[in-house]
mmCIF file of C-alpha atoms in Angstrom:
data_model
loop_
_atom_site.group_PDB
_atom_site.id
_atom_site.type_symbol
_atom_site.label_atom_id
_atom_site.label_comp_id
_atom_site.label_asym_id
_atom_site.label_seq_id
_atom_site.Cartn_x
_atom_site.Cartn_y
_atom_site.Cartn_z
ATOM 1 C CA UNK A 525 168.693 113.781 105.168
ATOM 2 C CA UNK A 526 168.168 117.153 103.443
ATOM 3 C CA UNK A 527 164.631 118.485 103.685
ATOM 4 C CA UNK A 528 162.724 119.007 100.479
ATOM 5 C CA UNK A 529 161.834 122.620 99.681
ATOM 6 C CA UNK A 530 158.237 123.554 100.369
ATOM 7 C CA UNK A 531 156.052 123.523 97.291
ATOM 8 C CA UNK A 532 154.842 126.866 95.988
ATOM 9 C CA UNK A 533 152.840 127.844 92.908
ATOM 10 C CA UNK A 534 156.038 129.207 91.347
ATOM 11 C CA UNK A 535 157.956 125.942 91.865
ATOM 12 C CA UNK A 536 155.070 123.918 90.465
ATOM 13 C CA UNK A 537 154.802 126.069 87.329
ATOM 14 C CA UNK A 538 158.586 125.934 86.894
ATOM 15 C CA UNK A 539 158.370 122.143 86.882
ATOM 16 C CA UNK A 540 155.304 122.140 84.630
ATOM 17 C CA UNK A 541 157.048 124.434 82.157
ATOM 18 C CA UNK A 542 160.019 122.063 82.016
ATOM 19 C CA UNK A 543 157.742 119.100 81.336
ATOM 20 C CA UNK A 544 155.766 120.999 78.700
ATOM 21 C CA UNK A 545 158.974 122.077 76.956
ATOM 22 C CA UNK A 546 160.136 118.490 76.514
ATOM 23 C CA UNK A 547 156.982 116.400 76.313
ATOM 24 C CA UNK A 548 154.065 118.704 75.515
ATOM 25 C CA UNK A 549 150.988 119.708 77.467
ATOM 26 C CA UNK A 550 149.757 116.106 77.543
ATOM 27 C CA UNK A 551 152.653 115.332 79.909
ATOM 28 C CA UNK A 552 151.301 117.722 82.514
ATOM 29 C CA UNK A 553 149.696 115.185 84.785
ATOM 30 C CA UNK A 554 149.687 115.595 88.527
ATOM 31 C CA UNK A 555 151.530 112.296 88.820
ATOM 32 C CA UNK A 556 154.315 113.476 86.489
ATOM 33 C CA UNK A 557 154.528 116.794 88.298
ATOM 34 C CA UNK A 558 154.847 115.055 91.651
ATOM 35 C CA UNK A 559 157.702 112.950 90.325
ATOM 36 C CA UNK A 560 159.412 115.991 88.809
ATOM 37 C CA UNK A 561 159.127 117.870 92.091
ATOM 38 C CA UNK A 562 159.988 114.911 94.319
ATOM 39 C CA UNK A 563 156.731 115.397 96.177
ATOM 40 C CA UNK A 564 153.456 113.603 96.787
ATOM 41 C CA UNK A 565 151.236 114.393 93.766
ATOM 42 C CA UNK A 566 148.353 115.346 96.048
ATOM 43 C CA UNK A 567 150.422 118.272 97.334
ATOM 44 C CA UNK A 568 149.947 119.969 93.958
ATOM 45 C CA UNK A 569 146.230 120.269 94.667
ATOM 46 C CA UNK A 570 146.934 122.532 97.612
ATOM 47 C CA UNK A 571 147.926 125.216 95.091
ATOM 48 C CA UNK A 572 145.986 124.411 91.924
ATOM 49 C CA UNK A 573 142.418 123.267 91.480
ATOM 50 C CA UNK A 574 143.113 120.854 88.619
ATOM 51 C CA UNK A 575 145.407 120.005 85.712
ATOM 52 C CA UNK A 576 143.759 122.518 83.388
ATOM 53 C CA UNK A 577 144.608 125.372 85.716
ATOM 54 C CA UNK A 578 148.269 124.333 85.576
ATOM 55 C CA UNK A 579 148.207 124.126 81.758
ATOM 56 C CA UNK A 580 146.787 127.651 81.561
ATOM 57 C CA UNK A 581 149.447 128.970 83.951
ATOM 58 C CA UNK A 582 152.197 127.463 81.773
ATOM 59 C CA UNK A 583 150.627 128.908 78.627
ATOM 60 C CA UNK A 584 150.258 132.337 80.209
ATOM 61 C CA UNK A 585 153.873 132.363 81.343
ATOM 62 C CA UNK A 586 154.950 131.818 77.741
ATOM 63 C CA UNK A 587 152.706 134.640 76.528
ATOM 64 C CA UNK A 588 153.972 136.910 79.284
ATOM 65 C CA UNK A 589 157.587 136.314 78.275
ATOM 66 C CA UNK A 590 156.796 137.630 74.804
ATOM 67 C CA UNK A 591 155.239 140.889 75.958
ATOM 68 C CA UNK A 592 158.037 141.494 78.479
ATOM 69 C CA UNK A 593 160.529 141.632 75.590
ATOM 70 C CA UNK A 594 158.576 144.225 73.586
ATOM 71 C CA UNK A 595 160.951 147.108 72.743
ATOM 72 C CA UNK A 596 159.687 150.438 74.101
ATOM 73 C CA UNK A 597 158.751 153.377 71.915
ATOM 74 C CA UNK A 598 157.668 151.529 68.772
ATOM 75 C CA UNK A 599 154.892 153.176 66.721
ATOM 76 C CA UNK A 600 151.650 151.221 66.544
ATOM 77 C CA UNK A 601 152.327 149.395 63.268
ATOM 78 C CA UNK A 602 155.872 148.380 64.196
ATOM 79 C CA UNK A 603 154.590 147.288 67.618
ATOM 80 C CA UNK A 604 152.030 144.907 66.140
ATOM 81 C CA UNK A 605 154.478 143.584 63.557
ATOM 82 C CA UNK A 606 157.051 142.879 66.278
ATOM 83 C CA UNK A 607 154.441 141.038 68.345
ATOM 84 C CA UNK A 608 153.364 138.914 65.377
ATOM 85 C CA UNK A 609 156.898 137.909 64.469
ATOM 86 C CA UNK A 610 157.923 137.262 68.066
ATOM 87 C CA UNK A 611 154.843 135.124 68.611
ATOM 88 C CA UNK A 612 155.763 132.878 65.687
ATOM 89 C CA UNK A 613 159.397 132.637 66.798
ATOM 90 C CA UNK A 614 158.362 131.730 70.340
ATOM 91 C CA UNK A 615 155.952 129.041 69.185
ATOM 92 C CA UNK A 616 158.587 127.508 66.914
ATOM 93 C CA UNK A 617 161.047 127.526 69.841
ATOM 94 C CA UNK A 618 158.448 125.815 72.094
ATOM 95 C CA UNK A 619 156.703 123.362 69.748
ATOM 96 C CA UNK A 620 155.578 121.028 72.532
ATOM 97 C CA UNK A 621 153.336 123.624 74.192
ATOM 98 C CA UNK A 622 152.577 125.899 71.201
ATOM 99 C CA UNK A 623 149.383 124.131 70.027
ATOM 100 C CA UNK A 624 147.881 124.472 73.516
ATOM 101 C CA UNK A 625 148.772 128.167 73.775
ATOM 102 C CA UNK A 626 147.293 128.801 70.331
ATOM 103 C CA UNK A 627 143.811 127.517 71.148
ATOM 104 C CA UNK A 628 143.323 128.604 74.775
ATOM 105 C CA UNK A 629 142.320 131.840 76.449
ATOM 106 C CA UNK A 630 144.382 131.900 79.620
ATOM 107 C CA UNK A 631 142.485 134.711 81.431
ATOM 108 C CA UNK A 632 145.679 135.591 83.260
ATOM 109 C CA UNK A 633 148.187 138.476 83.560
ATOM 110 C CA UNK A 634 150.351 137.601 80.544
ATOM 111 C CA UNK A 635 147.353 137.500 78.250
ATOM 112 C CA UNK A 636 145.817 140.631 79.799
ATOM 113 C CA UNK A 637 149.029 142.622 79.244
ATOM 114 C CA UNK A 638 149.252 141.417 75.646
ATOM 115 C CA UNK A 639 145.645 142.351 74.869
ATOM 116 C CA UNK A 640 146.212 145.760 76.483
ATOM 117 C CA UNK A 641 149.216 146.398 74.222
ATOM 118 C CA UNK A 642 147.367 145.298 71.074
ATOM 119 C CA UNK A 643 144.329 147.437 71.886
ATOM 120 C CA UNK A 644 146.575 150.398 72.658
ATOM 121 C CA UNK A 645 148.201 150.059 69.247
ATOM 122 C CA UNK A 646 144.837 149.810 67.498
ATOM 123 C CA UNK A 647 143.453 152.872 69.278
ATOM 124 C CA UNK A 648 146.657 154.745 68.511
ATOM 125 C CA UNK A 649 146.079 153.881 64.852
ATOM 126 C CA UNK A 650 142.736 155.682 65.089
ATOM 127 C CA UNK A 651 140.211 152.882 65.539
ATOM 128 C CA UNK A 652 137.112 153.328 67.669
ATOM 129 C CA UNK A 653 136.466 151.049 70.621
ATOM 130 C CA UNK A 654 134.183 148.802 68.588
ATOM 131 C CA UNK A 655 136.609 148.650 65.669
ATOM 132 C CA UNK A 656 139.513 147.934 68.012
ATOM 133 C CA UNK A 657 137.617 145.012 69.557
ATOM 134 C CA UNK A 658 137.018 143.460 66.133
ATOM 135 C CA UNK A 659 140.519 144.024 64.788
ATOM 136 C CA UNK A 660 142.090 142.727 67.998
ATOM 137 C CA UNK A 661 140.337 139.394 67.482
ATOM 138 C CA UNK A 662 141.188 139.309 63.775
ATOM 139 C CA UNK A 663 144.848 140.121 64.438
ATOM 140 C CA UNK A 664 145.302 137.840 67.461
ATOM 141 C CA UNK A 665 143.357 134.852 66.118
ATOM 142 C CA UNK A 666 145.092 134.981 62.719
ATOM 143 C CA UNK A 667 148.578 135.197 64.202
ATOM 144 C CA UNK A 668 147.877 132.586 66.881
ATOM 145 C CA UNK A 669 146.600 130.204 64.207
ATOM 146 C CA UNK A 670 149.657 130.691 62.017
ATOM 147 C CA UNK A 671 152.072 130.524 64.970
ATOM 148 C CA UNK A 672 150.359 127.369 66.215
ATOM 149 C CA UNK A 673 150.696 125.802 62.769
ATOM 150 C CA UNK A 674 154.400 126.686 62.666
ATOM 151 C CA UNK A 675 154.895 125.282 66.158
ATOM 152 C CA UNK A 676 153.053 122.096 65.222
ATOM 153 C CA UNK A 677 155.198 121.720 62.117
ATOM 154 C CA UNK A 678 158.368 122.189 64.174
ATOM 155 C CA UNK A 679 157.236 119.334 66.436
ATOM 156 C CA UNK A 680 157.068 116.847 63.547
ATOM 157 C CA UNK A 681 159.762 114.265 62.928
ATOM 158 C CA UNK A 682 162.559 115.651 60.765
ATOM 159 C CA UNK A 683 161.808 113.202 57.951
ATOM 160 C CA UNK A 684 158.190 114.378 57.853
ATOM 161 C CA UNK A 685 159.256 118.016 57.721
ATOM 162 C CA UNK A 686 161.685 117.317 54.897
ATOM 163 C CA UNK A 687 159.005 115.515 52.909
ATOM 164 C CA UNK A 688 156.533 118.352 53.270
ATOM 165 C CA UNK A 689 159.098 121.036 52.483
ATOM 166 C CA UNK A 690 160.313 119.268 49.337
ATOM 167 C CA UNK A 691 156.795 118.863 47.928
ATOM 168 C CA UNK A 692 156.908 122.316 46.343
ATOM 169 C CA UNK A 693 160.043 121.507 44.360
ATOM 170 C CA UNK A 694 159.273 117.853 43.668
ATOM 171 C CA UNK A 695 155.663 116.646 43.488
ATOM 172 C CA UNK A 696 154.173 119.989 42.477
ATOM 173 C CA UNK A 697 156.831 120.553 39.837
ATOM 174 C CA UNK A 698 156.125 117.166 38.231
ATOM 175 C CA UNK A 699 152.354 117.459 37.814
ATOM 176 C CA UNK A 700 151.189 117.335 34.161
ATOM 177 C CA UNK A 701 150.295 120.769 32.829
ATOM 178 C CA UNK A 702 147.389 119.337 30.852
ATOM 179 C CA UNK A 703 145.651 118.287 34.071
ATOM 180 C CA UNK A 704 146.842 121.091 36.350
ATOM 181 C CA UNK A 705 147.499 124.148 34.172
ATOM 182 C CA UNK A 706 147.338 126.686 37.001
ATOM 183 C CA UNK A 707 149.733 124.734 39.198
ATOM 184 C CA UNK A 708 152.106 124.269 36.265
ATOM 185 C CA UNK A 709 152.116 127.998 35.569
ATOM 186 C CA UNK A 710 152.898 128.915 39.176
ATOM 187 C CA UNK A 711 154.996 125.934 40.327
ATOM 188 C CA UNK A 712 158.402 127.462 39.439
ATOM 189 C CA UNK A 713 157.740 130.174 42.032
ATOM 190 C CA UNK A 714 156.677 127.916 44.897
ATOM 191 C CA UNK A 715 160.207 127.302 46.182
ATOM 192 C CA UNK A 716 160.767 131.027 46.748
ATOM 193 C CA UNK A 717 157.837 131.246 49.165
ATOM 194 C CA UNK A 718 159.221 130.525 52.634
ATOM 195 C CA UNK A 719 157.676 130.932 56.078
ATOM 196 C CA UNK A 720 158.936 134.508 56.417
ATOM 197 C CA UNK A 721 157.318 135.422 53.097
ATOM 198 C CA UNK A 722 154.003 134.014 54.306
ATOM 199 C CA UNK A 723 154.254 135.780 57.683
ATOM 200 C CA UNK A 724 155.126 139.077 55.993
ATOM 201 C CA UNK A 725 152.112 138.679 53.722
ATOM 202 C CA UNK A 726 149.813 137.985 56.669
ATOM 203 C CA UNK A 727 151.093 140.928 58.691
ATOM 204 C CA UNK A 728 150.942 143.297 55.721
ATOM 205 C CA UNK A 729 147.336 142.330 54.958
ATOM 206 C CA UNK A 730 146.276 142.687 58.590
ATOM 207 C CA UNK A 731 148.045 145.994 59.221
ATOM 208 C CA UNK A 732 146.968 147.496 55.889
ATOM 209 C CA UNK A 733 143.385 146.582 56.776
ATOM 210 C CA UNK A 734 143.726 148.433 60.085
ATOM 211 C CA UNK A 735 145.100 151.531 58.323
ATOM 212 C CA UNK A 736 142.272 151.523 55.804
ATOM 213 C CA UNK A 737 139.687 151.210 58.554
ATOM 214 C CA UNK A 738 141.312 153.987 60.594
#
């Protein structure tokens, strides 16, 4: 009989990441991890204090993968724009874990490296330490919120997504102008506003605000 490989933190997080990718963070129970690893669930506790510590490790790995792909040599504005767009793409690609990543502070290397890069870009733009602290939170919290929303939307059933997406060309277009004059005036333009348009608007507003402050 072939011996099972010894458990390590890396193997446990590999298994947890697989579970999170298919079933979401709620699937990360010690029992499920034990089954995935072919090990006694109690063995997990030799490496991690509790389930929450495992969830944060999985979330931080996802964040770390983003920052590792950052192209070198980008000026500060292009650097922050790349990070914002890549964050949204990553959350959409990992909808099961995205909502958890969006609302947690992992306090781990992936997050630390990301904050370091954002602060470096803000200081390069000319912000003081105090201003950089504020704008880091504004930038990160805004983009995490939007990316989390996009990831949550991607996790919906396809029929639900189709219904929501068609609302702008169906229900909103059919509202009576007498009752909703502002909607009626703008409704023909709703269909042209896609997710990329919204993300571009968010990034432009955030980055323009940084330039004005600097």
